[in-house]
mmCIF file of C-alpha atoms in Angstrom:
data_model
loop_
_atom_site.group_PDB
_atom_site.id
_atom_site.type_symbol
_atom_site.label_atom_id
_atom_site.label_comp_id
_atom_site.label_asym_id
_atom_site.label_seq_id
_atom_site.Cartn_x
_atom_site.Cartn_y
_atom_site.Cartn_z
ATOM 1 C CA MET V 178 9.425 -14.649 29.755
ATOM 2 C CA LYS V 179 12.210 -12.249 30.740
ATOM 3 C CA VAL V 180 13.726 -9.851 28.211
ATOM 4 C CA SER V 181 16.585 -7.392 28.604
ATOM 5 C CA VAL V 182 18.068 -5.166 25.899
ATOM 6 C CA THR V 183 21.675 -4.053 25.478
ATOM 7 C CA ASP V 184 22.865 -1.335 23.106
ATOM 8 C CA LEU V 185 25.656 -2.483 20.805
ATOM 9 C CA GLU V 186 27.125 -0.191 18.164
ATOM 10 C CA GLU V 187 24.888 2.553 16.726
ATOM 11 C CA GLY V 188 21.767 1.112 15.126
ATOM 12 C CA LYS V 189 22.157 -2.335 16.676
ATOM 13 C CA LYS V 190 20.828 -3.957 19.854
ATOM 14 C CA GLN V 191 21.037 -7.327 21.545
ATOM 15 C CA LEU V 192 18.102 -8.992 23.286
ATOM 16 C CA GLN V 193 18.781 -11.442 26.109
ATOM 17 C CA VAL V 194 15.784 -13.738 26.479
ATOM 18 C CA GLU V 195 14.904 -16.270 29.165
ATOM 19 C CA VAL V 196 11.878 -18.539 28.751
ATOM 20 C CA SER V 197 10.580 -20.451 31.757
ATOM 21 C CA PRO V 198 10.328 -24.280 31.575
ATOM 22 C CA GLU V 199 6.554 -23.994 32.065
ATOM 23 C CA MET V 200 6.078 -21.615 29.135
ATOM 24 C CA LEU V 201 8.375 -23.646 26.899
ATOM 25 C CA GLN V 202 6.593 -26.870 27.816
ATOM 26 C CA LYS V 203 3.250 -25.301 26.890
ATOM 27 C CA GLU V 204 4.661 -24.318 23.485
ATOM 28 C CA MET V 205 6.143 -27.782 22.883
ATOM 29 C CA GLU V 206 3.163 -29.830 24.038
ATOM 30 C CA PRO V 207 1.354 -29.716 20.639
ATOM 31 C CA PHE V 208 4.480 -31.119 18.928
ATOM 32 C CA TYR V 209 4.688 -34.059 21.338
ATOM 33 C CA LYS V 210 0.979 -34.822 20.899
ATOM 34 C CA LYS V 211 1.285 -34.589 17.115
ATOM 35 C CA TYR V 212 3.983 -37.287 17.004
ATOM 36 C CA GLN V 213 2.498 -39.357 19.824
ATOM 37 C CA ARG V 214 -0.157 -40.555 17.350
ATOM 38 C CA SER V 215 2.427 -42.089 15.004
ATOM 39 C CA VAL V 216 5.432 -43.121 17.180
ATOM 40 C CA GLN V 217 5.855 -46.789 18.141
ATOM 41 C CA LEU V 218 8.254 -47.879 20.912
ATOM 42 C CA PRO V 219 9.037 -51.364 22.256
ATOM 43 C CA GLY V 220 6.280 -52.490 24.655
ATOM 44 C CA PHE V 221 3.728 -49.975 23.303
ATOM 45 C CA ARG V 222 1.366 -50.067 20.376
ATOM 46 C CA LYS V 223 1.535 -47.365 17.733
ATOM 47 C CA GLY V 224 -0.079 -44.173 19.043
ATOM 48 C CA LYS V 225 -0.176 -45.460 22.656
ATOM 49 C CA VAL V 226 3.241 -44.288 23.916
ATOM 50 C CA PRO V 227 2.778 -42.177 27.095
ATOM 51 C CA LEU V 228 3.954 -38.591 26.680
ATOM 52 C CA GLU V 229 6.514 -38.771 29.499
ATOM 53 C CA ILE V 230 8.160 -41.831 27.952
ATOM 54 C CA LEU V 231 8.070 -40.237 24.501
ATOM 55 C CA LYS V 232 9.806 -37.138 25.845
ATOM 56 C CA LYS V 233 12.667 -39.230 27.295
ATOM 57 C CA SER V 234 13.108 -41.322 24.163
ATOM 58 C CA TYR V 235 15.309 -40.750 21.110
ATOM 59 C CA TYR V 236 12.221 -39.429 19.328
ATOM 60 C CA GLY V 237 11.696 -36.889 22.100
ATOM 61 C CA ARG V 238 15.030 -35.233 21.305
ATOM 62 C CA LEU V 239 14.172 -35.066 17.613
ATOM 63 C CA ILE V 240 10.763 -33.593 18.393
ATOM 64 C CA ARG V 241 12.325 -30.924 20.631
ATOM 65 C CA GLU V 242 14.784 -29.954 17.896
ATOM 66 C CA GLU V 243 11.957 -29.555 15.382
ATOM 67 C CA ALA V 244 9.786 -27.713 17.902
ATOM 68 C CA LEU V 245 12.544 -25.259 18.802
ATOM 69 C CA GLY V 246 13.030 -24.479 15.111
ATOM 70 C CA GLU V 247 9.406 -23.325 14.905
ATOM 71 C CA ILE V 248 9.057 -21.874 18.407
ATOM 72 C CA LEU V 249 12.202 -19.697 18.456
ATOM 73 C CA PRO V 250 10.973 -17.230 15.785
ATOM 74 C CA LYS V 251 7.701 -16.782 17.717
ATOM 75 C CA LEU V 252 9.566 -16.263 20.984
ATOM 76 C CA TYR V 253 11.868 -13.781 19.275
ATOM 77 C CA GLN V 254 8.896 -11.804 17.893
ATOM 78 C CA LYS V 255 7.351 -11.692 21.366
ATOM 79 C CA ALA V 256 10.683 -10.605 22.846
ATOM 80 C CA THR V 257 11.000 -7.681 20.408
ATOM 81 C CA LYS V 258 7.573 -6.421 21.508
ATOM 82 C CA MET V 259 8.380 -6.836 25.206
ATOM 83 C CA GLY V 260 11.747 -5.127 24.719
ATOM 84 C CA ARG V 261 10.160 -2.383 22.568
ATOM 85 C CA VAL V 262 12.683 -3.145 19.830
ATOM 86 C CA LYS V 263 11.822 -2.544 16.160
ATOM 87 C CA PRO V 264 14.066 -4.746 14.005
ATOM 88 C CA ILE V 265 14.908 -3.908 10.394
ATOM 89 C CA SER V 266 16.939 -7.033 9.705
ATOM 90 C CA PRO V 267 16.737 -10.775 10.416
ATOM 91 C CA ALA V 268 18.040 -11.608 13.891
ATOM 92 C CA ASP V 269 21.274 -13.463 14.585
ATOM 93 C CA ILE V 270 20.251 -16.009 17.244
ATOM 94 C CA GLU V 271 23.251 -16.804 19.401
ATOM 95 C CA GLN V 272 24.299 -18.127 22.817
ATOM 96 C CA MET V 273 21.338 -20.494 22.990
ATOM 97 C CA GLU V 274 21.231 -22.644 26.119
ATOM 98 C CA TYR V 275 18.624 -25.343 26.500
ATOM 99 C CA GLU V 276 18.288 -28.372 28.732
ATOM 100 C CA GLU V 277 15.078 -30.304 29.318
ATOM 101 C CA GLY V 278 13.305 -29.029 32.432
ATOM 102 C CA LYS V 279 15.370 -25.832 32.655
ATOM 103 C CA PRO V 280 14.841 -22.317 31.254
ATOM 104 C CA LEU V 281 15.642 -21.690 27.603
ATOM 105 C CA ARG V 282 18.100 -18.836 27.176
ATOM 106 C CA PHE V 283 19.211 -17.163 23.981
ATOM 107 C CA ALA V 284 20.506 -13.853 22.683
ATOM 108 C CA ALA V 285 19.526 -12.111 19.454
ATOM 109 C CA SER V 286 21.515 -9.317 17.809
ATOM 110 C CA VAL V 287 19.594 -7.191 15.351
ATOM 111 C CA GLU V 288 19.680 -3.925 13.439
ATOM 112 C CA VAL V 289 16.933 -1.601 14.645
ATOM 113 C CA GLU V 290 15.048 1.476 13.512
ATOM 114 C CA PRO V 291 16.639 4.783 14.535
ATOM 115 C CA GLU V 292 15.184 6.309 17.698
ATOM 116 C CA ILE V 293 13.745 9.767 17.013
ATOM 117 C CA GLU V 294 13.358 12.349 19.766
ATOM 118 C CA VAL V 295 10.295 14.427 18.962
ATOM 119 C CA LYS V 296 9.064 17.655 20.523
ATOM 120 C CA ASP V 297 7.207 20.838 19.586
ATOM 121 C CA TYR V 298 4.903 18.988 17.195
ATOM 122 C CA LYS V 299 1.707 20.517 18.562
ATOM 123 C CA GLY V 300 0.448 23.846 17.306
ATOM 124 C CA LEU V 301 1.888 23.570 13.803
ATOM 125 C CA GLU V 302 0.616 26.464 11.686
ATOM 126 C CA VAL V 303 -1.218 25.339 8.564
ATOM 127 C CA VAL V 304 -3.298 27.160 5.957
ATOM 128 C CA LYS V 305 -6.354 25.214 4.838
ATOM 129 C CA GLN V 306 -7.298 26.349 1.345
ATOM 130 C CA VAL V 307 -10.967 25.707 0.632
ATOM 131 C CA ARG V 308 -11.954 26.175 -2.987
ATOM 132 C CA GLN V 309 -15.317 27.856 -3.523
ATOM 133 C CA ILE V 310 -17.727 25.952 -5.763
ATOM 134 C CA THR V 311 -19.002 27.953 -8.743
ATOM 135 C CA ASP V 312 -21.831 27.430 -11.216
ATOM 136 C CA GLU V 313 -19.152 26.656 -13.805
ATOM 137 C CA ASP V 314 -17.904 23.752 -11.665
ATOM 138 C CA ILE V 315 -21.423 22.340 -11.476
ATOM 139 C CA GLU V 316 -21.977 22.684 -15.216
ATOM 140 C CA ALA V 317 -18.631 21.010 -15.921
ATOM 141 C CA ARG V 318 -19.681 18.013 -13.799
ATOM 142 C CA ILE V 319 -23.033 17.885 -15.589
ATOM 143 C CA GLN V 320 -21.242 17.978 -18.936
ATOM 144 C CA LYS V 321 -19.069 15.064 -17.831
ATOM 145 C CA LEU V 322 -22.187 13.076 -16.898
ATOM 146 C CA ARG V 323 -23.673 14.012 -20.239
ATOM 147 C CA GLU V 324 -20.641 12.729 -22.124
ATOM 148 C CA GLU V 325 -20.628 9.507 -20.114
ATOM 149 C CA SER V 326 -24.285 8.989 -21.027
ATOM 150 C CA GLY V 327 -23.759 9.688 -24.698
ATOM 151 C CA VAL V 328 -24.214 7.105 -27.429
ATOM 152 C CA GLU V 329 -21.299 6.340 -29.729
ATOM 153 C CA ARG V 330 -21.742 5.997 -33.474
ATOM 154 C CA VAL V 331 -19.254 5.404 -36.276
ATOM 155 C CA VAL V 332 -18.799 8.341 -38.689
ATOM 156 C CA GLU V 333 -17.251 8.439 -42.144
ATOM 157 C CA ARG V 334 -15.308 11.721 -41.888
ATOM 158 C CA PRO V 335 -11.889 12.927 -40.682
ATOM 159 C CA ALA V 336 -11.354 12.763 -36.939
ATOM 160 C CA LYS V 337 -11.611 15.943 -34.879
ATOM 161 C CA GLU V 338 -11.018 16.983 -31.308
ATOM 162 C CA GLY V 339 -13.338 15.146 -28.923
ATOM 163 C CA ASP V 340 -13.840 12.166 -31.238
ATOM 164 C CA LEU V 341 -13.049 8.608 -30.248
ATOM 165 C CA VAL V 342 -10.698 6.749 -32.568
ATOM 166 C CA LEU V 343 -10.109 3.006 -32.644
ATOM 167 C CA VAL V 344 -6.447 2.418 -33.473
ATOM 168 C CA ASP V 345 -3.730 -0.208 -33.679
ATOM 169 C CA LEU V 346 -0.470 1.069 -32.177
ATOM 170 C CA GLN V 347 2.826 -0.414 -33.383
ATOM 171 C CA LYS V 348 5.757 0.611 -31.185
ATOM 172 C CA LEU V 349 8.790 2.101 -32.988
ATOM 173 C CA ASP V 350 12.401 2.249 -31.887
ATOM 174 C CA LYS V 351 14.465 5.462 -31.960
ATOM 175 C CA SER V 352 15.211 4.887 -35.629
ATOM 176 C CA GLY V 353 11.542 4.545 -36.499
ATOM 177 C CA VAL V 354 11.757 0.768 -37.036
ATOM 178 C CA PRO V 355 8.825 -1.356 -35.711
ATOM 179 C CA VAL V 356 9.636 -3.242 -32.482
ATOM 180 C CA VAL V 357 8.717 -6.904 -32.924
ATOM 181 C CA GLY V 358 6.110 -8.107 -30.412
ATOM 182 C CA SER V 359 5.206 -4.592 -29.251
ATOM 183 C CA LYS V 360 1.836 -3.902 -30.847
ATOM 184 C CA ILE V 361 -1.365 -2.759 -29.143
ATOM 185 C CA GLU V 362 -4.511 -3.574 -31.091
ATOM 186 C CA ASN V 363 -8.005 -2.061 -30.925
ATOM 187 C CA GLN V 364 -7.104 0.775 -28.561
ATOM 188 C CA LEU V 365 -9.957 3.293 -28.157
ATOM 189 C CA VAL V 366 -8.622 6.817 -27.552
ATOM 190 C CA LYS V 367 -10.343 10.184 -27.125
ATOM 191 C CA LEU V 368 -8.603 12.863 -29.188
ATOM 192 C CA THR V 369 -7.532 15.938 -27.234
ATOM 193 C CA PRO V 370 -4.664 18.438 -27.566
ATOM 194 C CA GLU V 371 -2.835 16.284 -24.973
ATOM 195 C CA SER V 372 -3.824 12.841 -26.275
ATOM 196 C CA LEU V 373 -2.772 11.856 -29.820
ATOM 197 C CA PRO V 374 -3.314 15.299 -31.425
ATOM 198 C CA GLU V 375 -1.359 13.924 -34.399
ATOM 199 C CA LEU V 376 -4.555 12.103 -35.409
ATOM 200 C CA PHE V 377 -6.618 15.280 -35.869
ATOM 201 C CA ASP V 378 -8.072 15.149 -39.426
ATOM 202 C CA ALA V 379 -7.003 11.496 -39.869
ATOM 203 C CA THR V 380 -9.395 9.189 -41.740
ATOM 204 C CA LYS V 381 -10.208 5.501 -41.553
ATOM 205 C CA GLY V 382 -7.320 3.367 -42.801
ATOM 206 C CA GLU V 383 -4.753 6.163 -42.497
ATOM 207 C CA GLU V 384 -1.444 5.612 -40.694
ATOM 208 C CA ARG V 385 0.395 8.332 -38.780
ATOM 209 C CA LYS V 386 3.330 8.462 -36.385
ATOM 210 C CA VAL V 387 2.379 9.529 -32.857
ATOM 211 C CA VAL V 388 4.191 10.172 -29.567
ATOM 212 C CA LEU V 389 2.846 8.981 -26.198
ATOM 213 C CA THR V 390 4.107 10.988 -23.221
ATOM 214 C CA TYR V 391 3.713 9.350 -19.810
ATOM 215 C CA PRO V 392 3.271 11.608 -16.740
ATOM 216 C CA GLU V 393 5.858 11.688 -13.960
ATOM 217 C CA ASP V 394 3.348 10.098 -11.553
ATOM 218 C CA HIS V 395 2.537 7.164 -13.861
ATOM 219 C CA PRO V 396 2.015 3.997 -11.732
ATOM 220 C CA ASP V 397 4.540 2.076 -13.840
ATOM 221 C CA ALA V 398 7.944 3.440 -12.774
ATOM 222 C CA ASN V 399 9.438 2.107 -16.011
ATOM 223 C CA LEU V 400 7.226 4.481 -18.039
ATOM 224 C CA ALA V 401 6.955 7.508 -15.719
ATOM 225 C CA GLY V 402 8.296 10.650 -17.387
ATOM 226 C CA THR V 403 9.174 8.913 -20.650
ATOM 227 C CA GLN V 404 8.045 9.177 -24.275
ATOM 228 C CA GLU V 405 7.379 6.344 -26.707
ATOM 229 C CA ARG V 406 6.849 6.512 -30.469
ATOM 230 C CA TYR V 407 4.196 4.502 -32.290
ATOM 231 C CA LEU V 408 2.774 4.079 -35.744
ATOM 232 C CA ALA V 409 -0.992 4.470 -35.361
ATOM 233 C CA LYS V 410 -3.439 2.979 -37.858
ATOM 234 C CA VAL V 411 -6.962 4.422 -37.650
ATOM 235 C CA LYS V 412 -9.596 1.679 -37.852
ATOM 236 C CA GLU V 413 -12.692 3.701 -36.906
ATOM 237 C CA VAL V 414 -13.726 7.241 -36.089
ATOM 238 C CA ARG V 415 -16.565 7.583 -33.623
ATOM 239 C CA GLU V 416 -18.503 10.524 -32.260
ATOM 240 C CA ARG V 417 -20.663 10.603 -29.193
ATOM 241 C CA GLU V 418 -24.263 11.845 -29.415
ATOM 242 C CA LEU V 419 -25.103 13.637 -26.199
ATOM 243 C CA PRO V 420 -28.516 13.541 -24.473
ATOM 244 C CA ALA V 421 -30.603 16.679 -23.914
ATOM 245 C CA LEU V 422 -30.235 18.369 -20.526
ATOM 246 C CA ASP V 423 -33.759 17.912 -19.190
ATOM 247 C CA ASP V 424 -35.476 16.268 -16.241
ATOM 248 C CA GLU V 425 -35.336 12.876 -17.974
ATOM 249 C CA PHE V 426 -31.557 13.183 -18.107
ATOM 250 C CA ALA V 427 -31.502 13.958 -14.348
ATOM 251 C CA LYS V 428 -33.532 10.806 -13.666
ATOM 252 C CA ASP V 429 -31.263 8.690 -15.876
ATOM 253 C CA VAL V 430 -27.989 9.713 -14.255
ATOM 254 C CA SER V 431 -29.079 10.059 -10.610
ATOM 255 C CA ASP V 432 -31.846 9.568 -8.067
ATOM 256 C CA CYS V 433 -33.029 13.130 -8.729
ATOM 257 C CA ASN V 434 -36.301 14.019 -10.458
ATOM 258 C CA THR V 435 -35.353 17.395 -11.903
ATOM 259 C CA MET V 436 -32.276 19.220 -13.208
ATOM 260 C CA GLU V 437 -32.575 21.650 -10.306
ATOM 261 C CA GLU V 438 -32.316 18.770 -7.822
ATOM 262 C CA LEU V 439 -29.365 17.327 -9.769
ATOM 263 C CA ARG V 440 -27.518 20.635 -9.639
ATOM 264 C CA GLU V 441 -28.016 20.882 -5.872
ATOM 265 C CA LYS V 442 -26.837 17.314 -5.391
ATOM 266 C CA ILE V 443 -23.734 17.968 -7.482
ATOM 267 C CA ARG V 444 -23.032 21.144 -5.503
ATOM 268 C CA SER V 445 -23.135 19.156 -2.245
ATOM 269 C CA GLU V 446 -20.857 16.473 -3.687
ATOM 270 C CA LEU V 447 -18.355 19.051 -4.914
ATOM 271 C CA VAL V 448 -18.345 20.821 -1.531
ATOM 272 C CA GLU V 449 -17.585 17.494 0.160
ATOM 273 C CA GLU V 450 -14.871 16.655 -2.385
ATOM 274 C CA THR V 451 -13.165 20.025 -1.989
ATOM 275 C CA GLU V 452 -13.282 19.661 1.804
ATOM 276 C CA GLN V 453 -11.649 16.246 1.573
ATOM 277 C CA GLN V 454 -9.000 17.608 -0.794
ATOM 278 C CA ALA V 455 -8.343 20.577 1.494
ATOM 279 C CA MET V 456 -7.867 18.263 4.494
ATOM 280 C CA LYS V 457 -5.597 16.032 2.430
ATOM 281 C CA GLU V 458 -3.420 19.070 1.739
ATOM 282 C CA VAL V 459 -3.459 19.995 5.444
ATOM 283 C CA ARG V 460 -2.153 16.526 6.332
ATOM 284 C CA ARG V 461 0.475 16.721 3.581
ATOM 285 C CA ASN V 462 1.568 20.141 4.853
ATOM 286 C CA ILE V 463 1.922 18.796 8.392
ATOM 287 C CA ILE V 464 4.047 15.895 7.159
ATOM 288 C CA GLU V 465 6.276 18.290 5.200
ATOM 289 C CA GLN V 466 6.754 20.458 8.286
ATOM 290 C CA LEU V 467 7.700 17.419 10.361
ATOM 291 C CA LEU V 468 10.204 16.280 7.738
ATOM 292 C CA ARG V 469 11.845 19.711 7.821
ATOM 293 C CA LYS V 470 11.771 19.851 11.625
ATOM 294 C CA TYR V 471 13.436 16.487 12.276
ATOM 295 C CA SER V 472 16.601 15.746 10.332
ATOM 296 C CA PHE V 473 18.109 12.252 10.543
ATOM 297 C CA ASP V 474 19.591 9.610 8.290
ATOM 298 C CA VAL V 475 17.647 6.511 7.287
ATOM 299 C CA PRO V 476 19.525 3.188 7.578
ATOM 300 C CA GLU V 477 20.364 1.814 4.145
ATOM 301 C CA ARG V 478 18.778 -1.523 5.042
ATOM 302 C CA MET V 479 15.405 0.180 5.572
ATOM 303 C CA VAL V 480 15.673 1.838 2.155
ATOM 304 C CA GLU V 481 16.604 -1.469 0.544
ATOM 305 C CA ASN V 482 13.746 -3.287 2.287
ATOM 306 C CA SER V 483 11.285 -0.659 1.030
ATOM 307 C CA LEU V 484 12.542 -0.764 -2.563
ATOM 308 C CA SER V 485 12.624 -4.564 -2.616
ATOM 309 C CA GLY V 486 9.017 -4.653 -1.394
ATOM 310 C CA LEU V 487 7.987 -2.203 -4.139
ATOM 311 C CA ILE V 488 9.730 -4.281 -6.806
ATOM 312 C CA GLU V 489 8.084 -7.498 -5.598
ATOM 313 C CA ARG V 490 4.641 -5.869 -5.732
ATOM 314 C CA MET V 491 5.311 -4.611 -9.264
ATOM 315 C CA LYS V 492 6.479 -8.058 -10.354
ATOM 316 C CA ARG V 493 3.195 -9.549 -9.207
ATOM 317 C CA VAL V 494 1.337 -7.018 -11.364
ATOM 318 C CA SER V 495 3.671 -7.109 -14.399
ATOM 319 C CA PRO V 496 5.787 -10.286 -14.351
ATOM 320 C CA GLY V 497 8.919 -10.025 -16.450
ATOM 321 C CA GLU V 498 8.458 -6.322 -17.262
ATOM 322 C CA VAL V 499 10.198 -4.724 -14.281
ATOM 323 C CA ASP V 500 13.462 -2.813 -14.664
ATOM 324 C CA GLU V 501 14.747 -3.175 -11.094
ATOM 325 C CA GLU V 502 17.720 -0.843 -11.512
ATOM 326 C CA LEU V 503 15.522 1.926 -12.933
ATOM 327 C CA ILE V 504 12.946 1.527 -10.159
ATOM 328 C CA ARG V 505 15.607 1.660 -7.443
ATOM 329 C CA GLU V 506 16.975 4.846 -8.974
ATOM 330 C CA ARG V 507 13.644 6.627 -9.450
ATOM 331 C CA ALA V 508 11.835 5.462 -6.306
ATOM 332 C CA ARG V 509 14.712 5.872 -3.843
ATOM 333 C CA GLY V 510 13.955 9.485 -2.881
ATOM 334 C CA GLU V 511 10.272 8.822 -2.230
ATOM 335 C CA ALA V 512 11.135 5.655 -0.287
ATOM 336 C CA ILE V 513 13.405 7.638 2.047
ATOM 337 C CA ARG V 514 10.739 10.315 2.460
ATOM 338 C CA GLN V 515 8.065 7.745 3.376
ATOM 339 C CA ILE V 516 10.359 5.980 5.840
ATOM 340 C CA ARG V 517 11.282 9.262 7.554
ATOM 341 C CA SER V 518 7.635 10.344 7.862
ATOM 342 C CA ARG V 519 6.689 6.907 9.210
ATOM 343 C CA LEU V 520 9.432 6.984 11.854
ATOM 344 C CA ILE V 521 8.418 10.480 12.965
ATOM 345 C CA LEU V 522 4.745 9.550 13.254
ATOM 346 C CA ASP V 523 5.642 6.375 15.178
ATOM 347 C CA ALA V 524 7.744 8.411 17.609
ATOM 348 C CA ILE V 525 4.894 10.883 18.172
ATOM 349 C CA ALA V 526 2.434 8.018 18.677
ATOM 350 C CA GLU V 527 4.700 6.573 21.356
ATOM 351 C CA ALA V 528 5.199 9.951 23.031
ATOM 352 C CA GLU V 529 1.430 10.550 23.151
ATOM 353 C CA ASN V 530 0.566 6.916 23.973
ATOM 354 C CA ILE V 531 -1.690 6.702 20.900
ATOM 355 C CA GLN V 532 -2.847 3.122 20.447
ATOM 356 C CA VAL V 533 -4.898 0.938 18.144
ATOM 357 C CA SER V 534 -7.040 -1.833 19.595
ATOM 358 C CA ASP V 535 -8.096 -5.131 18.045
ATOM 359 C CA LYS V 536 -11.590 -3.647 17.753
ATOM 360 C CA ASP V 537 -10.175 -0.740 15.731
ATOM 361 C CA VAL V 538 -8.539 -3.200 13.330
ATOM 362 C CA GLU V 539 -11.787 -5.161 13.000
ATOM 363 C CA GLU V 540 -13.708 -1.973 12.202
ATOM 364 C CA LYS V 541 -11.134 -0.960 9.603
ATOM 365 C CA ILE V 542 -11.374 -4.368 7.936
ATOM 366 C CA ALA V 543 -15.176 -4.059 7.896
ATOM 367 C CA GLU V 544 -14.844 -0.602 6.315
ATOM 368 C CA ILE V 545 -12.491 -1.908 3.616
ATOM 369 C CA ALA V 546 -14.757 -4.900 3.001
ATOM 370 C CA GLN V 547 -17.766 -2.627 2.544
ATOM 371 C CA SER V 548 -15.903 -0.453 0.028
ATOM 372 C CA LYS V 549 -14.807 -3.560 -1.897
ATOM 373 C CA LYS V 550 -18.214 -5.215 -1.509
ATOM 374 C CA THR V 551 -16.676 -8.342 -0.038
ATOM 375 C CA ASP V 552 -17.162 -10.435 3.114
ATOM 376 C CA PRO V 553 -15.206 -8.983 6.086
ATOM 377 C CA VAL V 554 -14.461 -12.436 7.536
ATOM 378 C CA LYS V 555 -12.930 -13.629 4.259
ATOM 379 C CA LEU V 556 -11.044 -10.339 3.876
ATOM 380 C CA LYS V 557 -9.546 -10.715 7.356
ATOM 381 C CA GLU V 558 -8.525 -14.292 6.570
ATOM 382 C CA SER V 559 -6.859 -13.063 3.379
ATOM 383 C CA ILE V 560 -5.007 -10.275 5.196
ATOM 384 C CA ALA V 561 -3.912 -12.658 7.952
ATOM 385 C CA SER V 562 -2.738 -15.300 5.457
ATOM 386 C CA GLU V 563 -0.446 -12.700 3.883
ATOM 387 C CA ASP V 564 0.867 -11.571 7.310
ATOM 388 C CA ARG V 565 -0.532 -8.066 6.741
ATOM 389 C CA LEU V 566 -2.574 -7.660 9.936
ATOM 390 C CA GLU V 567 0.305 -5.960 11.745
ATOM 391 C CA ASP V 568 0.873 -3.713 8.711
ATOM 392 C CA LEU V 569 -2.794 -2.695 8.852
ATOM 393 C CA ARG V 570 -2.515 -1.976 12.583
ATOM 394 C CA GLU V 571 0.557 0.228 11.990
ATOM 395 C CA GLU V 572 -1.193 2.046 9.147
ATOM 396 C CA LEU V 573 -4.155 2.764 11.434
ATOM 397 C CA LEU V 574 -1.824 3.987 14.171
ATOM 398 C CA ARG V 575 -0.187 6.474 11.802
ATOM 399 C CA GLU V 576 -3.558 7.679 10.516
ATOM 400 C CA ARG V 577 -4.683 8.237 14.094
ATOM 401 C CA THR V 578 -1.439 10.042 14.941
ATOM 402 C CA LEU V 579 -1.793 12.336 11.934
ATOM 403 C CA GLU V 580 -5.373 13.150 12.944
ATOM 404 C CA PHE V 581 -4.062 13.978 16.436
ATOM 405 C CA LEU V 582 -1.623 16.436 14.842
ATOM 406 C CA VAL V 583 -4.419 17.952 12.748
ATOM 407 C CA ARG V 584 -6.589 18.462 15.846
ATOM 408 C CA ASN V 585 -3.699 20.157 17.620
ATOM 409 C CA ALA V 586 -2.582 22.304 14.692
ATOM 410 C CA LYS V 587 -3.318 26.015 14.273
ATOM 411 C CA ILE V 588 -5.342 25.971 11.078
ATOM 412 C CA THR V 589 -6.165 29.160 9.184
ATOM 413 C CA ILE V 590 -8.918 28.857 6.571
ATOM 414 C CA SER V 591 -8.376 30.560 3.230
ATOM 415 C CA LYS V 592 -11.182 30.613 0.661
ATOM 416 C CA VAL V 593 -9.912 30.389 -2.918
ATOM 417 C CA HIS V 594 -11.617 30.427 -6.297
#
């Protein structure tokens, strides 16, 4: 297959593709054989028509038309890889020339990703802040384990901070009128100064108005940064009885035999966690530096594709509850940021010839399968069925490129408390 690329106006290219008769025949052969089993022509029994006669018949033309409809997209995808073109829009197939026994020729005009010229990306200066683990950190983790191991019991007294309350929440509009069909029943909530403090001192059966404030990073873009008012009815007040901090507790919550061993294990875990967090911040810092270093506009189609993909994913999770206009407004800035960082990393990967092999993809799938406790073969089939294998490969490539930048950065370690 021969592929040449011509620049059109800014952000658009045209591929001229020529496919040899031999390659095209190999692609079409399965279609002929598929219909050979069912076609019947004069002088031949059903399923016994020779391929060469079938190809020259009326049915042969119909088969070629159907085959080309399925083969062209595959040939186009192969051509984009050969031409090193990264489309961001469906292709306009034009100027197609095809005659049996001769090369297939066609042209495809397509919008493409912007080409980024990258340089001076090695030796970025980054401060790696490593938090020092204190005895207070260890005791806080132990206290969390203690609370998780506690036993709940219902109490007949007013609720206080730290209690668990079982409530029904009836949503209210701005006027304080109940919203029909918007009631959450049997919600168990831990009372803190940040979570339903209005229910401090409330007793069983009591109703109070409460305000729920959703954080800016809430996964539901419709709720992020908003407040909602509810009428809360207390159904139960519960307290948690905590176990004693002794060696038996250490055995119950871990594979340790003593509290001393548990504390050492927790220290090691916290050191590892802080190291991972510090490296996460190093990577984020590198990305921010790259975004400042390379300034370019993102094609509107790429932004729209990203936002549409986000909306579709949210619809699968919450059908019928997605405010598309609100999501487009709130997620637009982050979408542009992610696209810009992706384009920069892709350009660096190309400049440094960083690659991802099929074996790398297989290992990544096995790693994901292990974390999800699922079969890697079935996971790969699932990823392939959703056409996400190439997405996984690109994600791996960017991870590898970012690690390359980390290795080549000038990192200064700062210990913080």
